[in-house]
């Protein structure tokens, strides 16, 4: 039972790492894309939400 639990945690960590890598790649491609103005609007909105 403990082994299965450890495996679930391991899977969760892998999913989180993949999600972070995907997010960084997505942001990198968005930065290169022509939607830079829209992205900056979304970015400032996100920063206001975080505050």
XYZ file of C-alpha atoms in Angstrom:
51
model
C 0.000 0.000 0.000
C 2.818 2.397 0.871
C 4.510 1.545 -2.429
C 1.402 2.510 -4.407
C 1.148 5.779 -2.479
C 4.790 6.605 -3.222
C 4.147 5.848 -6.902
C 1.175 8.255 -6.913
C 3.349 11.010 -5.417
C 6.037 10.276 -8.028
C 3.452 10.539 -10.829
C 2.160 13.814 -9.379
C 5.677 15.303 -9.304
C 6.252 14.279 -12.945
C 2.931 15.847 -14.006
C 3.800 19.097 -12.185
C 7.269 19.248 -13.799
C 5.793 18.594 -17.256
C 3.148 21.265 -16.659
C 5.802 23.824 -15.676
C 7.941 22.968 -18.731
C 4.884 23.195 -20.999
C 3.904 26.531 -19.485
C 7.401 27.971 -19.955
C 7.545 26.743 -23.558
C 4.071 28.167 -24.205
C 5.037 31.549 -22.769
C 8.255 31.507 -24.808
C 6.337 30.859 -28.038
C 3.719 33.476 -27.129
C 6.507 36.006 -26.612
C 7.761 35.285 -30.141
C 4.236 35.425 -31.573
C 2.630 38.631 -32.912
C 0.181 38.741 -29.988
C 2.674 40.627 -27.828
C 0.284 43.507 -27.064
C -2.527 41.148 -26.025
C -0.051 39.149 -23.953
C 1.106 42.272 -22.104
C -2.541 43.154 -21.351
C -3.135 39.628 -20.005
C 0.141 39.865 -18.061
C -0.757 43.158 -16.371
C -4.241 41.831 -15.575
C -2.690 38.702 -14.049
C -0.307 40.818 -11.978
C -3.236 42.897 -10.661
C -5.092 39.686 -9.765
C -2.005 38.361 -7.926
C -1.851 41.534 -5.828
